[in-house]
CSV table of C-alpha atoms and ligand atoms in Angstrom, one decimal:
chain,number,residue,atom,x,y,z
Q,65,UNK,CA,108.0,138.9,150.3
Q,66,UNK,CA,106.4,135.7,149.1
Q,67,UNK,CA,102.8,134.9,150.7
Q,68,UNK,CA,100.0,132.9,149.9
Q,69,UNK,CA,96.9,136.0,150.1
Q,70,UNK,CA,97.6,139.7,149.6
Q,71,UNK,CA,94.4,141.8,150.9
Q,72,UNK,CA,94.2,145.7,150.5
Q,73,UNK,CA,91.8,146.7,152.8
Q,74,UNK,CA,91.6,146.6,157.0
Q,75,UNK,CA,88.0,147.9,157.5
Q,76,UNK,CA,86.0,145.1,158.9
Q,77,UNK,CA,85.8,143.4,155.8
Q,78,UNK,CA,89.0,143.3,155.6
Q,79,UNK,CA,90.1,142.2,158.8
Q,80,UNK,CA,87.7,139.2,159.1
Q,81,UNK,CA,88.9,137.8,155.5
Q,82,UNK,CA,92.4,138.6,156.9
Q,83,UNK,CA,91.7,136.4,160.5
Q,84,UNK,CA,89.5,134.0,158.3
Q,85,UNK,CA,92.2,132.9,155.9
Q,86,UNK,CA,95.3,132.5,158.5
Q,87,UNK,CA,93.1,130.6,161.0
Q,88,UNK,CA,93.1,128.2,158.0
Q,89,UNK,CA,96.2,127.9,158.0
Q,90,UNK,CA,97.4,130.3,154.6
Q,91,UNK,CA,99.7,132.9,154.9
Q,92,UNK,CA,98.5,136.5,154.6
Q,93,UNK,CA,99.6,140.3,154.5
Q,94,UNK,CA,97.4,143.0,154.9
Q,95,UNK,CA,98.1,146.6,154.1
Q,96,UNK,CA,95.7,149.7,154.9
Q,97,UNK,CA,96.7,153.1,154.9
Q,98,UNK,CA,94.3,154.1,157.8
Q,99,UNK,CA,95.3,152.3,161.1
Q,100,UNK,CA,92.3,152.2,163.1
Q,101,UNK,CA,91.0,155.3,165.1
Q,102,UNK,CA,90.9,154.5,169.2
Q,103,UNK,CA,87.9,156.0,170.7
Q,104,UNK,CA,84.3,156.7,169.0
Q,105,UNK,CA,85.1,160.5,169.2
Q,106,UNK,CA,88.8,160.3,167.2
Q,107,UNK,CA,88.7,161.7,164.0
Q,108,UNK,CA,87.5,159.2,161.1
Q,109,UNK,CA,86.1,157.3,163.4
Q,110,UNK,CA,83.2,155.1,162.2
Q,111,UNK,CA,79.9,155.6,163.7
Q,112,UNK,CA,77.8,153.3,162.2
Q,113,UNK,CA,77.4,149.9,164.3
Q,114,UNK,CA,76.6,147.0,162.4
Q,115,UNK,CA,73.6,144.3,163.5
Q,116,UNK,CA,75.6,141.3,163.1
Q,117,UNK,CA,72.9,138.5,162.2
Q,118,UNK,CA,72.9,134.9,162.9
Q,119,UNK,CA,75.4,133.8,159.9
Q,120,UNK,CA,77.9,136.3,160.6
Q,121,UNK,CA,78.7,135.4,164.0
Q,122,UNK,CA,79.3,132.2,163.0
Q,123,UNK,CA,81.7,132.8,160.4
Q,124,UNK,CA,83.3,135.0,163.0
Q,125,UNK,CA,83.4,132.3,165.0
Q,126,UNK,CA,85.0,130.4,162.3
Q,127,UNK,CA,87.6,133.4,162.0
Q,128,UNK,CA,88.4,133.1,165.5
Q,129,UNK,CA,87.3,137.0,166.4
Q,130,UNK,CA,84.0,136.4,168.2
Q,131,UNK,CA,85.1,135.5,171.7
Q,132,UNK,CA,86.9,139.0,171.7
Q,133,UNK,CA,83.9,140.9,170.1
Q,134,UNK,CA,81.2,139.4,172.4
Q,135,UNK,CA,81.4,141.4,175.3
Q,136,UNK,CA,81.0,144.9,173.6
Q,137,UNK,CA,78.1,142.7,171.5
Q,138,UNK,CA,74.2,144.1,172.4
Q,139,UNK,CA,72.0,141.3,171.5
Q,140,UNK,CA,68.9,142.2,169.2
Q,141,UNK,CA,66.2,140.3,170.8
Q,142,UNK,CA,63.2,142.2,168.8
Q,143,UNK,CA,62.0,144.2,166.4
Q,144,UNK,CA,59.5,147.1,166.6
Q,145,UNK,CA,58.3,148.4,163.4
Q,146,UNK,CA,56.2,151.5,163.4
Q,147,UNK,CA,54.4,153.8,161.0
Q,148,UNK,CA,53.6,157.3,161.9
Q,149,UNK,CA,52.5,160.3,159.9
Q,150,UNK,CA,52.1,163.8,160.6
Q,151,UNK,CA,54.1,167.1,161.6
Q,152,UNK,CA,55.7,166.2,164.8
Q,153,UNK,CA,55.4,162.7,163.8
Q,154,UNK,CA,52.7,160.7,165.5
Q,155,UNK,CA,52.6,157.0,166.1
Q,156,UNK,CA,50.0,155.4,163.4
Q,157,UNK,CA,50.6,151.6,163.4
Q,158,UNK,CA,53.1,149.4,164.8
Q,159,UNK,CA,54.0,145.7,165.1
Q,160,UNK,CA,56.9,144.1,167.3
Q,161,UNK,CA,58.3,140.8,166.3
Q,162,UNK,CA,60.2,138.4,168.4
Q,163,UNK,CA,62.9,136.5,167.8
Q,164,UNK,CA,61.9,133.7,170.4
Q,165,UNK,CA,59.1,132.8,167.1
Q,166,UNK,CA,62.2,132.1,165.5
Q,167,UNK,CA,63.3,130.1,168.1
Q,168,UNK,CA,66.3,132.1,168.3
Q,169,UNK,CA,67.8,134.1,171.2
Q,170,UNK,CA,68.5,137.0,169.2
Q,171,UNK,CA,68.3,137.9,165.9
Q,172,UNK,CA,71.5,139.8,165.4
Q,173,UNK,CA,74.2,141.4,168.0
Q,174,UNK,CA,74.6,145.0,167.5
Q,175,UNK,CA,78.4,145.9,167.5
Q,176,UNK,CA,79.9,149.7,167.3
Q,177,UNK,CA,82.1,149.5,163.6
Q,178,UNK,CA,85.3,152.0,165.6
Q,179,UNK,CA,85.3,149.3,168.2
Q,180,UNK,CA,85.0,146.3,165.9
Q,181,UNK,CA,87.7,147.1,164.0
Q,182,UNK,CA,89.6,148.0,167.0
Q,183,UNK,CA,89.7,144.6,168.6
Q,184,UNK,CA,89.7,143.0,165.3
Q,185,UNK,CA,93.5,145.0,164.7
Q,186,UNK,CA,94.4,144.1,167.7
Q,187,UNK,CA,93.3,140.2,167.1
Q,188,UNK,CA,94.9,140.2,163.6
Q,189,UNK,CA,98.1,141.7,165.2
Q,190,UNK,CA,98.7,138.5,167.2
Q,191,UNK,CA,97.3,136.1,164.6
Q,192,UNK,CA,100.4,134.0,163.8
Q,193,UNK,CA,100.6,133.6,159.9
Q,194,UNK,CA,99.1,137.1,159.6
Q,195,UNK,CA,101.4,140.0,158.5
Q,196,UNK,CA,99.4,143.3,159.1
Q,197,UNK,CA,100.7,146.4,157.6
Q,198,UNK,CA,98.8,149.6,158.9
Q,199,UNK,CA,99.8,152.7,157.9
Q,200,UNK,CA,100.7,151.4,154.2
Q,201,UNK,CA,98.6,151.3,151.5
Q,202,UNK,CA,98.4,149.6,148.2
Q,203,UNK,CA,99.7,151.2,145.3
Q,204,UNK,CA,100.4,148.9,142.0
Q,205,UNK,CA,99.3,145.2,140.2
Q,206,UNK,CA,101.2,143.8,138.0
Q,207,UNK,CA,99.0,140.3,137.8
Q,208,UNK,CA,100.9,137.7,136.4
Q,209,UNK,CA,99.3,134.0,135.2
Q,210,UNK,CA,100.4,132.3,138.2
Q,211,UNK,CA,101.0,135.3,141.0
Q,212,UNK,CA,100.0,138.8,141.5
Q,213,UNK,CA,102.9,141.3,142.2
Q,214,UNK,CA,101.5,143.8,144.5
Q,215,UNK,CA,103.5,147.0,145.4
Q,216,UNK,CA,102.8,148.9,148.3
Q,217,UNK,CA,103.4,152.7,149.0
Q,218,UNK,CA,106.6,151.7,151.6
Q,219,UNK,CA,107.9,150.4,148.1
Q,220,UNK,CA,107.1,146.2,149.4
Q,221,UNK,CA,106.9,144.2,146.9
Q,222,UNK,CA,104.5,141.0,147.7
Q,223,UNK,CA,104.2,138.0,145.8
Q,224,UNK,CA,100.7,136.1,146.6
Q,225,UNK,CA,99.0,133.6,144.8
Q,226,UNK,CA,95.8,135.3,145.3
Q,227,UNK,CA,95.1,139.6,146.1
Q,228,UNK,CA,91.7,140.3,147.6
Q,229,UNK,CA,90.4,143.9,147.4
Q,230,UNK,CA,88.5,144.7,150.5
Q,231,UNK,CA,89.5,148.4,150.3
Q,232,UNK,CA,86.3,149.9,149.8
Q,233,UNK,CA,83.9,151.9,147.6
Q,234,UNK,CA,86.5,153.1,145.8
Q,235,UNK,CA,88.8,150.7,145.7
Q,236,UNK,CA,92.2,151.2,144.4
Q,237,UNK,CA,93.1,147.2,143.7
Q,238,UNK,CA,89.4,147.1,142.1
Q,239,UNK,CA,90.6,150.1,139.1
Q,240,UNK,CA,94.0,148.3,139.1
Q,241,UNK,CA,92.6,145.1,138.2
Q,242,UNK,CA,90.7,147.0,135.1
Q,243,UNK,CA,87.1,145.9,136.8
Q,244,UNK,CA,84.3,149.1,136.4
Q,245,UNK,CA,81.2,149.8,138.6
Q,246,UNK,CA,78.1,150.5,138.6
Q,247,UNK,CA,76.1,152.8,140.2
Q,248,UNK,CA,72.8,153.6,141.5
Q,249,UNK,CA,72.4,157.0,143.4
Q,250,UNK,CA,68.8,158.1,145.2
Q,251,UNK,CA,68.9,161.3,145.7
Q,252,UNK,CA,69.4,160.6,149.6
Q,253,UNK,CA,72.0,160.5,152.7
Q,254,UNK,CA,71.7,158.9,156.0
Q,255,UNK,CA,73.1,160.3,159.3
Q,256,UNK,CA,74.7,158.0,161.3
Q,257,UNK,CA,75.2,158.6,165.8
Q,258,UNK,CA,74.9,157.9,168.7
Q,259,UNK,CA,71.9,158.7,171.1
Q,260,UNK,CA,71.5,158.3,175.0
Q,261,UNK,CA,68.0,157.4,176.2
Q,262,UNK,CA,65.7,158.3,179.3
Q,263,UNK,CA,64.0,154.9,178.7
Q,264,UNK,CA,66.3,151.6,178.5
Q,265,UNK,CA,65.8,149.8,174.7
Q,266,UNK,CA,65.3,146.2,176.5
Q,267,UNK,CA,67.3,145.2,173.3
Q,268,UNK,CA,64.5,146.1,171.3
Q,269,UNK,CA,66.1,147.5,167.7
Q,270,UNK,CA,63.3,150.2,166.7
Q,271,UNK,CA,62.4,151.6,162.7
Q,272,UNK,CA,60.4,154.5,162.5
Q,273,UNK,CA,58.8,154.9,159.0
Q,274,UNK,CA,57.8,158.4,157.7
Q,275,UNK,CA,58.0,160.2,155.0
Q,276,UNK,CA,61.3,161.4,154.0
Q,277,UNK,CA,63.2,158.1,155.0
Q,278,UNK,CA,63.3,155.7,158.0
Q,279,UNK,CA,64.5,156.0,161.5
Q,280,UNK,CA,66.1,153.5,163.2
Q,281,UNK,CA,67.6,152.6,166.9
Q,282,UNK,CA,69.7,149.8,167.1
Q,283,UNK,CA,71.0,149.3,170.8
Q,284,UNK,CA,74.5,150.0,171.9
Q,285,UNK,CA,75.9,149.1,175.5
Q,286,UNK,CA,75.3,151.9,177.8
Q,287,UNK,CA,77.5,155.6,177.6
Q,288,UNK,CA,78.3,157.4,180.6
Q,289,UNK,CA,75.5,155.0,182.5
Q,290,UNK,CA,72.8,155.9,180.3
Q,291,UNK,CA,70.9,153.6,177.8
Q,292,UNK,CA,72.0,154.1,174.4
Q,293,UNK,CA,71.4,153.1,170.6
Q,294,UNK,CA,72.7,153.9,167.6
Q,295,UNK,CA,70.8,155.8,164.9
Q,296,UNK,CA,70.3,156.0,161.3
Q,297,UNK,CA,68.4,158.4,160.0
Q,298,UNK,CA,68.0,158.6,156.0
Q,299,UNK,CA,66.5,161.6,154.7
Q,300,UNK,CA,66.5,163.6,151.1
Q,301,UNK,CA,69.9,165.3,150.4
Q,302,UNK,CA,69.1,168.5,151.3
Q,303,UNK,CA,67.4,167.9,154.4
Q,304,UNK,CA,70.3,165.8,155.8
Q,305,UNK,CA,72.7,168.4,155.4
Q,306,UNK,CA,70.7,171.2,157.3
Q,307,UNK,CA,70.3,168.6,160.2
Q,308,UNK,CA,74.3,167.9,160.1
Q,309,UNK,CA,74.1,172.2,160.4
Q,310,UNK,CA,72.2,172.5,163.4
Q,311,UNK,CA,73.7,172.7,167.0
Q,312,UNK,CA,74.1,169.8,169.2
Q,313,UNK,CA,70.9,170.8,171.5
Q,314,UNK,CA,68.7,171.5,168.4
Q,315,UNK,CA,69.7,168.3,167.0
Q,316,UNK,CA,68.8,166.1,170.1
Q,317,UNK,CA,65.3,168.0,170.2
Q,318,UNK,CA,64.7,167.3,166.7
Q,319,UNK,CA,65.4,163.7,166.9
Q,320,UNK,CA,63.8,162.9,170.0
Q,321,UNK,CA,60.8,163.9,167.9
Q,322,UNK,CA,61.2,162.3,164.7
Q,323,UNK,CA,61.5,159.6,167.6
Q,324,UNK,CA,57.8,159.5,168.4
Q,325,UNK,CA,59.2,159.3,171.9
Q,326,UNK,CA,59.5,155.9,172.2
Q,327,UNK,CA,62.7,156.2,173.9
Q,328,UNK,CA,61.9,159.5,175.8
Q,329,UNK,CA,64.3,162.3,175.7
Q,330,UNK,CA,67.3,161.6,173.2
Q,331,UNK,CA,70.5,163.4,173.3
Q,332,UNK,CA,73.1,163.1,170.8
Q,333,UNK,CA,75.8,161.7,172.0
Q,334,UNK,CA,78.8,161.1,169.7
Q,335,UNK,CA,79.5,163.5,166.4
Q,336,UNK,CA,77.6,163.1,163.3
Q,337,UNK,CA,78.4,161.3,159.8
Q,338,UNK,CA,76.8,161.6,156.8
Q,339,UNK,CA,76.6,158.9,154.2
Q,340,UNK,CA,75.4,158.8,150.4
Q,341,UNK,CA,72.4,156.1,149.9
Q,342,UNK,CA,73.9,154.5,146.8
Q,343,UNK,CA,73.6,150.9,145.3
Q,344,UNK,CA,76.8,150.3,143.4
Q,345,UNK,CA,77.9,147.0,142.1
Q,346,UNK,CA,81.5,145.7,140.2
Q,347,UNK,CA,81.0,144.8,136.9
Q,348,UNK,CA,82.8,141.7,137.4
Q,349,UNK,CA,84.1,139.7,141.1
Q,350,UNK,CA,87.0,138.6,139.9
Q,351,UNK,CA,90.3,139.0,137.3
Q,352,UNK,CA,93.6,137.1,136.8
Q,353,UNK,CA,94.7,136.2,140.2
Q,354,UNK,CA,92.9,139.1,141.8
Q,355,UNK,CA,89.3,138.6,143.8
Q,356,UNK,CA,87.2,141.5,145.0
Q,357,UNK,CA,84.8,141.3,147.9
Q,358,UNK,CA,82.7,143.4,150.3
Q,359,UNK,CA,82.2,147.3,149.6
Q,360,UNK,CA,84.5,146.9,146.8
Q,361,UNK,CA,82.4,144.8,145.2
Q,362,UNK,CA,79.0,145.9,146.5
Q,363,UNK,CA,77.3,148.7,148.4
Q,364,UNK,CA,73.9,148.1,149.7
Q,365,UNK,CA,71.5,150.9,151.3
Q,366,UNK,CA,71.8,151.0,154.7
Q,367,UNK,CA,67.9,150.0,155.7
Q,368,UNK,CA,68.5,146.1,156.1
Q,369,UNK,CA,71.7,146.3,157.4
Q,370,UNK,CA,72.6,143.4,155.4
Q,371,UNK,CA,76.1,145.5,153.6
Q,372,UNK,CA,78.6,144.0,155.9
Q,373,UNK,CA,76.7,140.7,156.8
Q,374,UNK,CA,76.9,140.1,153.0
Q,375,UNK,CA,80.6,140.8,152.8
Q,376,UNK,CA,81.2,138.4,155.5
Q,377,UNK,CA,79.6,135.9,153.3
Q,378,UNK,CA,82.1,136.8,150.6
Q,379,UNK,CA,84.8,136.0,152.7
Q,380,UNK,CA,83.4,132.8,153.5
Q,381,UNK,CA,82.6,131.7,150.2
Q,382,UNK,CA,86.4,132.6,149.1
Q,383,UNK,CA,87.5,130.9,152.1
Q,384,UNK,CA,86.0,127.5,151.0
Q,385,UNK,CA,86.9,128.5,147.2
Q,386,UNK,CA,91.0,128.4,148.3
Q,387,UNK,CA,90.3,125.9,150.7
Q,388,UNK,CA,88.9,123.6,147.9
Q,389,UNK,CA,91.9,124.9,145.5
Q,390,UNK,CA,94.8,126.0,147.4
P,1536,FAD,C1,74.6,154.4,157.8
P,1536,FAD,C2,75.0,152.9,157.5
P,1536,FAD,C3,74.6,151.9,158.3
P,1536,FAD,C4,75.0,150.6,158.1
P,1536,FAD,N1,74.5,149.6,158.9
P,1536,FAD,C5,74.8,148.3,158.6
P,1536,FAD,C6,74.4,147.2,159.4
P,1536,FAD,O1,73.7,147.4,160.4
P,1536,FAD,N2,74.7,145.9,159.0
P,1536,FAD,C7,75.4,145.7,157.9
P,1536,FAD,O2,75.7,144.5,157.6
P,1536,FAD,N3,75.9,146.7,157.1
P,1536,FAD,C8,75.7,148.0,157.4
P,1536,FAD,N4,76.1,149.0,156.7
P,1536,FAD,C9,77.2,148.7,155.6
P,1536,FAD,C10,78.5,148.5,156.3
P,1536,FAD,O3,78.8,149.6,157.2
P,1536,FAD,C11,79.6,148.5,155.2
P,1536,FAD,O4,79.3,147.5,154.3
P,1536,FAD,C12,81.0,148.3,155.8
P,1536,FAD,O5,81.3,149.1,156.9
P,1536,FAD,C13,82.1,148.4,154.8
P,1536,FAD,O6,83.2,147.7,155.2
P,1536,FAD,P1,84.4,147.4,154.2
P,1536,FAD,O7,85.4,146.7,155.0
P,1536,FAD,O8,83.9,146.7,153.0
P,1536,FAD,O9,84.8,148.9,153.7
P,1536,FAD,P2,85.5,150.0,154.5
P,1536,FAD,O10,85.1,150.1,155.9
P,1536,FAD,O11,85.3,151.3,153.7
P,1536,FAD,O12,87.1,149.6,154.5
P,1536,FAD,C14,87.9,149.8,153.4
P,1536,FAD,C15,89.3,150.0,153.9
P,1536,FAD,O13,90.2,150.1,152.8
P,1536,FAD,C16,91.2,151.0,153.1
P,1536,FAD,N5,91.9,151.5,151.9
P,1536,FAD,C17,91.6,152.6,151.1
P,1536,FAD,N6,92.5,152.7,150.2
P,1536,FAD,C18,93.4,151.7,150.4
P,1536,FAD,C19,94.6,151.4,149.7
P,1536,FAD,N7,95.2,152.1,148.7
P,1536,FAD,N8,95.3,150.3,150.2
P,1536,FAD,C20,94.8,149.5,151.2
P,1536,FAD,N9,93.7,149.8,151.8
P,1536,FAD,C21,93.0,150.9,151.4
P,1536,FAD,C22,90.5,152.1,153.9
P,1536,FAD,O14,91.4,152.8,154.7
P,1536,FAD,C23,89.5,151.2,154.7
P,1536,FAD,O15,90.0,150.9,156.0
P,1536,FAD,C24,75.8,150.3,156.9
P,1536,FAD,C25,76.2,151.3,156.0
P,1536,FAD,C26,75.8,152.6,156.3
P,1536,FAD,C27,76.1,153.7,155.3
């Protein structure tokens, strides 16, 4: 098979790059062994939401996805940032900023990842020009001075003119094309859910400082009727593990009070993931005919939630690179 991109990866990343570069008119494949799970409670599902900020959604826009994301899309129309100290935790300082002084009507969307990449499958399986293999991974390079000959695990062979590795941290097209990492590790994890709320979030996105790590709400549409936001919580190794060990009830109690309250009661309301707080960079971005982007390239601490906002830039900025040398 002959095509003009090859990208191993259909996370997010993946998938935008993928919807990005056949709305332009190129012709793509896209393999990922993992199709995407269906609901929030399948297993692998990913329960971290991303806060899309104002750049993404227009590149999304550009990619033609964000007429089919918008209405799962919880606009982030302020943040509250608060300091509290103490054992429970106890409100110290805060400050709540706008993002009317902006003159903007939102600073981000807040999106659920599962369901982002659900609809974003779905939109990439209708894209014409867009070949999207699910369920079949990449497996070899062999990168020639004018094509890369990628073979995938069905036993495909594709001939692109350019292979993009959004397949992750670990990515396997990333060690094929000889290109190291390095990597930054801090000693902590952050636990990643879904809470429902007494008190509605009036799409306010909430960070709790204490010691230990932040807290943060991000809001989600509403589950089972019930206001809810997503939470990341980063804490010291240890202690994140014995809060993945406790039982569902304990859990909720624990965080409505690491909470402050702001929310009243919290109860947890999806299953829990755990993920390592590491920096990790490639050594290099790019090698003969091969170019690697997102979390194959970088991985950025959660607190900022610029990870995946980044990566969309990546795909943007390759997007105008093959655009401007086809
Ligand atoms: C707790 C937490 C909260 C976060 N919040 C935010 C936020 O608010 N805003 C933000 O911008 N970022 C955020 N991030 C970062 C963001 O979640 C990640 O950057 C993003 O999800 C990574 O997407 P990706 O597509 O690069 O990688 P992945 O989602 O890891 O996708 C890689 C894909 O490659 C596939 N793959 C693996 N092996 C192969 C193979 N052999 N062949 C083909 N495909 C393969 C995998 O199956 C997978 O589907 C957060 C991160 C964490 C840990």
């Amino acid at each position: 098979m002959t095509k003009d991109v090859f990208i191993s990866g259909g996370g997010i990343a993946g998938l935008s790059t993928a919807l990005g570069f056949a709305n332009a008119g190129f012709s793509v494949v896209l393999a990922d062994p993992a199709p995407p799970p269906d609901t929030m409670t399948s297993d692998g599902s990913d329960l971290r939401s991303t806060a899309f900020l104002q750049p993404a959604r227009a590149l999304l826009e550009g990619a033609g996805i964000w007429e089919a994301l918008a209405p799962y899309a919880t606009p982030l129309e302020a943040l509250r940032v608060i300091d509290s100290k103490g054992t429970p935790p106890e409100i110290q300082t805060e400050r709540t900023f706008q993002s009317t002084d902006l003159g903007e009507a939102a600073f981000g969307w807040n999106l659920p990842n599962w369901l982002t990449r659900k609809v974003m499958t779905e939109a990439a399986a209708a894209a014409p020009n867009l070949d999207l293999r699910m369920g079949v991974g990449f497996q070899g390079l062999l990168a020639r001075e004018t094509e890369a000959i990628v073979t995938l695990t069905d036993g495909t062979r594709v001939r692109a003119k350019l292979a993009i590795a959004a397949d992750g941290r670990a990515s396997p097209l990333r060690q094929a094309a000889g290109i190291d990492v390095s990597t930054t590790r801090y000693g902590q994890k952050a636990l990643a859910f879904a809470v429902t709320h007494e008190v509605p979030h009036d799409c306010i996105s909430t960070e709790i400082y204490h010691h230990g790590g932040a807290f943060v709400l991000v809001p989600l549409p509403d589950v089972k009727g019930k206001p809810a936001s997503a939470v990341v919580w980063m804490n010291d190794g240890a202690r994140a593990l014995q809060l993945m060990a406790l039982e569902d009830d304990a859990f909720s109690a624990t965080v409505t009070e690491r909470a402050c309250n702001v929310l009243g009661e919290l109860a947890l309301a999806s299953p829990r993931r755990l993920w390592p707080v590491v920096t990790q960079t490639a050594d290099r971005l790019s090698a003969r005919r091969v170019a690697i982007i997102a979390e194959a390239a970088h991985v950025l601490p959660p607190i900022g939630a610029q990870g995946l906002n980044t990566s969309l830039k990546d795909a943007a900025i390759l997007l105008d690179l093959a655009k401007s040398k086809p």
